[in-house]
Amino acid sequence: EIVLTQSPGTLSLSPGESATLSCRASQSVSSNYLAWYQQKPGQAPRLLIYGASSRATGIPDRFSGSGSGTDFTLTISRLEPEDFAVYYCQQYANSWTFGQGTKVDIK
Amino acid sequence: EVQLVESGGGLIQPGGSLRLSCAASGLTVSSNYMSWVRQAPGKGLEWVSIIYTAGTTHYADSVKGRFTISRDNSKNTLYLQMNSLRAEDTAVYYCARAISGYYFDSWGQGTLVTVSS
């Protein structure tokens, strides 16, 4: 099983700042089969990024994904008030597993 | 517009059974890879099961042998039959479409299952 470790656990930032979230895999994620989701309290997750760097339909371009192998990054430039949420990475190269999440909260 | 609506959750005693349903509109369940993902209270996401368009199914080790995923093409509905329920199965259960069996692009609102005596 591929274990995904996200860091940091919590990121405290102000609107307008940039956020950098990390997702590290216990073994290489082939074909960059990695996705990112956003989840707000009481809501279902929303797909942001798939294939490590492709934005899902309707996702603003301030969200970007990068990385390969075992190290992946989600960057949110110019945080908007609606971006404060929990973010999960997920790999689909070998079964399906999620990271434990990074909470982005307002400083 | 794709809409997935889960139902069937509730309070159940340990060892009991429950069947969750996910009614779909805007997509054909049998033509898509469909999955169940759960989230324990205050915890992260955990993949549970998937059914491929050809009918092949896969399960997380934590539910293998106890849970069964299925679909009713005539009702365009996905199911999760859960037997021998344990306290650790307590979670919100989401159904989701898995694009090509990979990542999840459409989610329902979830249904809460509480296993407790």
mmCIF file of C-alpha atoms in Angstrom:
data_model
loop_
_atom_site.group_PDB
_atom_site.id
_atom_site.type_symbol
_atom_site.label_atom_id
_atom_site.label_comp_id
_atom_site.label_asym_id
_atom_site.label_seq_id
_atom_site.Cartn_x
_atom_site.Cartn_y
_atom_site.Cartn_z
ATOM 1 C CA GLU A 1 0.000 0.000 0.000
ATOM 2 C CA ILE A 2 1.243 3.478 -0.856
ATOM 3 C CA VAL A 3 1.117 5.707 2.225
ATOM 4 C CA LEU A 4 0.741 9.434 1.618
ATOM 5 C CA THR A 5 2.048 11.866 4.229
ATOM 6 C CA GLN A 6 0.900 15.461 4.012
ATOM 7 C CA SER A 7 2.646 18.418 5.594
ATOM 8 C CA PRO A 8 2.192 20.630 7.389
ATOM 9 C CA GLY A 9 -0.805 19.492 9.396
ATOM 10 C CA THR A 10 -2.069 23.056 9.651
ATOM 11 C CA LEU A 11 -1.110 26.149 7.706
ATOM 12 C CA SER A 12 -2.147 29.515 9.127
ATOM 13 C CA LEU A 13 -2.161 32.236 6.502
ATOM 14 C CA SER A 14 -3.860 35.512 5.629
ATOM 15 C CA PRO A 15 -5.995 36.186 2.568
ATOM 16 C CA GLY A 16 -3.810 37.239 -0.338
ATOM 17 C CA GLU A 17 -0.865 35.088 0.772
ATOM 18 C CA SER A 18 0.279 31.952 -1.015
ATOM 19 C CA ALA A 19 0.006 28.419 0.363
ATOM 20 C CA THR A 20 2.334 25.522 -0.368
ATOM 21 C CA LEU A 21 1.093 22.079 0.634
ATOM 22 C CA SER A 22 3.231 18.961 0.447
ATOM 23 C CA CYS A 23 2.294 15.337 -0.182
ATOM 24 C CA ARG A 24 5.001 12.689 0.082
ATOM 25 C CA ALA A 25 4.459 9.073 -0.988
ATOM 26 C CA SER A 26 6.051 6.016 0.611
ATOM 27 C CA GLN A 27 6.932 4.740 -2.865
ATOM 28 C CA SER A 28 6.934 6.203 -6.330
ATOM 29 C CA VAL A 29 3.507 7.110 -7.713
ATOM 30 C CA SER A 30 3.683 5.867 -11.281
ATOM 31 C CA SER A 31 2.412 8.009 -14.137
ATOM 32 C CA ASN A 32 1.910 10.835 -11.646
ATOM 33 C CA TYR A 33 -1.413 9.311 -10.689
ATOM 34 C CA LEU A 34 -2.038 11.854 -7.939
ATOM 35 C CA ALA A 35 -5.054 14.065 -7.236
ATOM 36 C CA TRP A 36 -5.851 16.874 -4.819
ATOM 37 C CA TYR A 37 -9.198 17.635 -3.177
ATOM 38 C CA GLN A 38 -10.611 20.490 -1.132
ATOM 39 C CA GLN A 39 -13.109 19.860 1.651
ATOM 40 C CA LYS A 40 -15.046 22.430 3.638
ATOM 41 C CA PRO A 41 -16.895 21.620 6.886
ATOM 42 C CA GLY A 42 -20.080 19.664 6.295
ATOM 43 C CA GLN A 43 -19.396 19.312 2.579
ATOM 44 C CA ALA A 44 -18.201 16.567 0.294
ATOM 45 C CA PRO A 45 -14.674 16.794 -1.110
ATOM 46 C CA ARG A 46 -14.197 18.675 -4.385
ATOM 47 C CA LEU A 47 -11.690 17.593 -7.006
ATOM 48 C CA LEU A 48 -9.065 20.269 -7.692
ATOM 49 C CA ILE A 49 -6.169 18.594 -9.494
ATOM 50 C CA TYR A 50 -5.619 15.229 -11.203
ATOM 51 C CA GLY A 51 -2.595 13.755 -12.921
ATOM 52 C CA ALA A 52 -0.494 15.749 -10.454
ATOM 53 C CA SER A 53 -0.880 19.004 -12.395
ATOM 54 C CA SER A 54 -4.117 19.118 -14.417
ATOM 55 C CA ARG A 55 -6.832 21.373 -13.043
ATOM 56 C CA ALA A 56 -10.343 19.950 -12.871
ATOM 57 C CA THR A 57 -13.201 21.678 -14.631
ATOM 58 C CA GLY A 58 -14.077 25.046 -13.129
ATOM 59 C CA ILE A 59 -11.087 25.230 -10.791
ATOM 60 C CA PRO A 60 -9.479 28.710 -10.699
ATOM 61 C CA ASP A 61 -5.935 29.035 -12.005
ATOM 62 C CA ARG A 62 -4.671 30.148 -8.595
ATOM 63 C CA PHE A 63 -4.636 26.417 -7.791
ATOM 64 C CA SER A 64 -1.684 24.550 -9.277
ATOM 65 C CA GLY A 65 -0.169 21.138 -8.767
ATOM 66 C CA SER A 66 3.345 19.919 -9.385
ATOM 67 C CA GLY A 67 5.739 17.114 -8.593
ATOM 68 C CA SER A 68 6.554 13.578 -9.592
ATOM 69 C CA GLY A 69 7.756 10.295 -8.152
ATOM 70 C CA THR A 70 7.302 10.581 -4.409
ATOM 71 C CA ASP A 71 7.026 14.345 -3.868
ATOM 72 C CA PHE A 72 4.037 16.425 -4.882
ATOM 73 C CA THR A 73 2.944 19.976 -4.137
ATOM 74 C CA LEU A 74 -0.303 21.908 -4.248
ATOM 75 C CA THR A 75 0.173 25.664 -4.481
ATOM 76 C CA ILE A 76 -2.590 28.168 -3.892
ATOM 77 C CA SER A 77 -1.517 31.637 -4.932
ATOM 78 C CA ARG A 78 -3.345 34.672 -3.551
ATOM 79 C CA LEU A 79 -5.585 32.932 -1.011
ATOM 80 C CA GLU A 80 -9.235 33.924 -1.256
ATOM 81 C CA PRO A 81 -11.571 33.692 1.786
ATOM 82 C CA GLU A 82 -13.281 30.645 0.260
ATOM 83 C CA ASP A 83 -9.951 28.749 0.023
ATOM 84 C CA PHE A 84 -9.682 28.194 3.770
ATOM 85 C CA ALA A 85 -10.447 24.490 4.048
ATOM 86 C CA VAL A 86 -8.844 21.052 4.405
ATOM 87 C CA TYR A 87 -6.892 19.669 1.450
ATOM 88 C CA TYR A 88 -6.252 16.000 0.716
ATOM 89 C CA CYS A 89 -3.964 14.300 -1.753
ATOM 90 C CA GLN A 90 -4.897 10.913 -3.206
ATOM 91 C CA GLN A 91 -2.940 8.406 -5.249
ATOM 92 C CA TYR A 92 -4.495 6.014 -7.733
ATOM 93 C CA ALA A 93 -1.408 4.245 -9.054
ATOM 94 C CA ASN A 94 -1.754 1.308 -6.689
ATOM 95 C CA SER A 95 -5.231 0.916 -5.229
ATOM 96 C CA TRP A 96 -6.567 4.172 -3.822
ATOM 97 C CA THR A 97 -5.227 5.956 -0.747
ATOM 98 C CA PHE A 98 -5.552 9.448 0.698
ATOM 99 C CA GLY A 99 -3.211 11.575 2.747
ATOM 100 C CA GLN A 100 -4.307 12.630 6.217
ATOM 101 C CA GLY A 101 -5.030 16.192 5.119
ATOM 102 C CA THR A 102 -3.667 19.708 5.575
ATOM 103 C CA LYS A 103 -5.882 22.360 7.104
ATOM 104 C CA VAL A 104 -5.445 25.874 5.771
ATOM 105 C CA ASP A 105 -6.892 28.288 8.272
ATOM 106 C CA ILE A 106 -7.065 32.033 8.651
ATOM 107 C CA LYS A 107 -4.223 33.646 10.579
ATOM 108 C CA GLU B 1 -25.477 18.092 -14.182
ATOM 109 C CA VAL B 2 -24.324 15.056 -12.247
ATOM 110 C CA GLN B 3 -26.132 14.446 -8.968
ATOM 111 C CA LEU B 4 -25.469 11.622 -6.511
ATOM 112 C CA VAL B 5 -27.789 11.196 -3.542
ATOM 113 C CA GLU B 6 -26.928 8.731 -0.787
ATOM 114 C CA SER B 7 -29.417 7.262 1.644
ATOM 115 C CA GLY B 8 -29.743 4.388 4.081
ATOM 116 C CA GLY B 9 -27.477 5.521 6.870
ATOM 117 C CA GLY B 10 -28.439 5.433 10.535
ATOM 118 C CA LEU B 11 -27.704 3.990 13.931
ATOM 119 C CA ILE B 12 -26.978 0.268 13.964
ATOM 120 C CA GLN B 13 -25.706 -2.092 16.637
ATOM 121 C CA PRO B 14 -22.344 -3.830 16.310
ATOM 122 C CA GLY B 15 -22.698 -6.990 14.266
ATOM 123 C CA GLY B 16 -25.676 -5.612 12.382
ATOM 124 C CA SER B 17 -26.226 -4.988 8.681
ATOM 125 C CA LEU B 18 -27.133 -1.948 6.643
ATOM 126 C CA ARG B 19 -27.528 -1.232 2.946
ATOM 127 C CA LEU B 20 -26.593 2.167 1.564
ATOM 128 C CA SER B 21 -27.994 3.463 -1.707
ATOM 129 C CA CYS B 22 -26.686 6.112 -4.091
ATOM 130 C CA ALA B 23 -29.221 7.325 -6.637
ATOM 131 C CA ALA B 24 -27.596 8.907 -9.658
ATOM 132 C CA SER B 25 -28.826 11.451 -12.163
ATOM 133 C CA GLY B 26 -26.914 13.088 -14.970
ATOM 134 C CA LEU B 27 -24.787 9.974 -15.375
ATOM 135 C CA THR B 28 -25.372 6.286 -16.045
ATOM 136 C CA VAL B 29 -24.070 4.200 -13.156
ATOM 137 C CA SER B 30 -23.389 1.144 -15.319
ATOM 138 C CA SER B 31 -21.273 3.196 -17.746
ATOM 139 C CA ASN B 32 -19.063 4.656 -15.056
ATOM 140 C CA TYR B 33 -16.600 3.448 -12.458
ATOM 141 C CA MET B 34 -18.381 4.053 -9.151
ATOM 142 C CA SER B 35 -16.926 4.018 -5.686
ATOM 143 C CA TRP B 36 -17.628 4.423 -1.990
ATOM 144 C CA VAL B 37 -15.365 6.570 0.198
ATOM 145 C CA ARG B 38 -15.881 7.061 3.910
ATOM 146 C CA GLN B 39 -14.831 9.579 6.533
ATOM 147 C CA ALA B 40 -14.881 8.836 10.251
ATOM 148 C CA PRO B 41 -15.936 11.771 12.442
ATOM 149 C CA GLY B 42 -13.158 14.353 12.522
ATOM 150 C CA LYS B 43 -10.867 12.135 10.442
ATOM 151 C CA GLY B 44 -9.601 11.913 6.886
ATOM 152 C CA LEU B 45 -10.901 10.158 3.798
ATOM 153 C CA GLU B 46 -10.693 6.391 3.326
ATOM 154 C CA TRP B 47 -11.463 4.576 0.072
ATOM 155 C CA VAL B 48 -13.838 1.653 0.664
ATOM 156 C CA SER B 49 -14.843 -0.034 -2.590
ATOM 157 C CA ILE B 50 -15.147 0.354 -6.357
ATOM 158 C CA ILE B 51 -17.150 -1.289 -9.124
ATOM 159 C CA TYR B 52 -15.910 -1.129 -12.696
ATOM 160 C CA THR B 53 -18.104 -0.819 -15.766
ATOM 161 C CA ALA B 54 -17.492 -4.526 -16.479
ATOM 162 C CA GLY B 55 -18.670 -5.420 -12.982
ATOM 163 C CA THR B 56 -15.277 -6.104 -11.420
ATOM 164 C CA THR B 57 -15.177 -5.075 -7.776
ATOM 165 C CA HIS B 58 -12.404 -4.179 -5.339
ATOM 166 C CA TYR B 59 -12.435 -3.567 -1.600
ATOM 167 C CA ALA B 60 -10.241 -2.039 1.058
ATOM 168 C CA ASP B 61 -8.730 -4.677 3.341
ATOM 169 C CA SER B 62 -10.639 -3.169 6.265
ATOM 170 C CA VAL B 63 -14.016 -4.138 4.746
ATOM 171 C CA LYS B 64 -13.164 -7.133 2.551
ATOM 172 C CA GLY B 65 -15.494 -10.037 3.214
ATOM 173 C CA ARG B 66 -17.999 -7.834 5.062
ATOM 174 C CA PHE B 67 -19.063 -5.227 2.493
ATOM 175 C CA THR B 68 -20.444 -5.773 -1.015
ATOM 176 C CA ILE B 69 -20.750 -3.134 -3.712
ATOM 177 C CA SER B 70 -23.367 -3.578 -6.418
ATOM 178 C CA ARG B 71 -25.578 -1.625 -8.789
ATOM 179 C CA ASP B 72 -29.086 -1.767 -10.223
ATOM 180 C CA ASN B 73 -28.949 -0.592 -13.803
ATOM 181 C CA SER B 74 -32.728 -0.242 -14.079
ATOM 182 C CA LYS B 75 -32.765 2.133 -11.120
ATOM 183 C CA ASN B 76 -29.449 3.797 -11.966
ATOM 184 C CA THR B 77 -28.448 3.235 -8.362
ATOM 185 C CA LEU B 78 -25.271 2.122 -6.593
ATOM 186 C CA TYR B 79 -25.397 0.121 -3.373
ATOM 187 C CA LEU B 80 -23.150 -0.837 -0.497
ATOM 188 C CA GLN B 81 -24.267 -3.809 1.576
ATOM 189 C CA MET B 82 -22.521 -3.667 4.929
ATOM 190 C CA ASN B 83 -22.549 -6.742 7.185
ATOM 191 C CA SER B 84 -20.882 -7.550 10.508
ATOM 192 C CA LEU B 85 -20.594 -3.856 11.271
ATOM 193 C CA ARG B 86 -18.045 -2.664 13.799
ATOM 194 C CA ALA B 87 -17.642 0.532 15.780
ATOM 195 C CA GLU B 88 -14.748 1.498 13.516
ATOM 196 C CA ASP B 89 -17.117 1.509 10.521
ATOM 197 C CA THR B 90 -18.776 4.620 11.952
ATOM 198 C CA ALA B 91 -18.379 7.288 9.284
ATOM 199 C CA VAL B 92 -20.008 9.424 6.658
ATOM 200 C CA TYR B 93 -20.176 7.320 3.506
ATOM 201 C CA TYR B 94 -19.874 9.095 0.169
ATOM 202 C CA CYS B 95 -20.519 7.653 -3.241
ATOM 203 C CA ALA B 96 -18.369 9.067 -5.990
ATOM 204 C CA ARG B 97 -17.685 8.652 -9.675
ATOM 205 C CA ALA B 98 -14.148 7.495 -10.382
ATOM 206 C CA ILE B 99 -12.953 8.754 -13.746
ATOM 207 C CA SER B 100 -11.478 5.744 -15.547
ATOM 208 C CA GLY B 101 -11.280 4.155 -12.127
ATOM 209 C CA TYR B 102 -8.720 6.672 -10.970
ATOM 210 C CA TYR B 103 -9.727 9.952 -9.287
ATOM 211 C CA PHE B 104 -13.109 11.036 -7.982
ATOM 212 C CA ASP B 105 -14.724 13.923 -9.819
ATOM 213 C CA SER B 106 -18.333 13.852 -8.578
ATOM 214 C CA TRP B 107 -19.442 13.180 -5.016
ATOM 215 C CA GLY B 108 -22.705 12.809 -3.177
ATOM 216 C CA GLN B 109 -23.453 14.675 0.028
ATOM 217 C CA GLY B 110 -22.836 11.589 2.161
ATOM 218 C CA THR B 111 -24.856 9.501 4.597
ATOM 219 C CA LEU B 112 -23.859 8.937 8.219
ATOM 220 C CA VAL B 113 -23.534 5.425 9.584
ATOM 221 C CA THR B 114 -23.156 5.103 13.348
ATOM 222 C CA VAL B 115 -22.308 1.703 14.790
ATOM 223 C CA SER B 116 -22.958 1.696 18.498
ATOM 224 C CA SER B 117 -24.797 -0.240 21.159
#
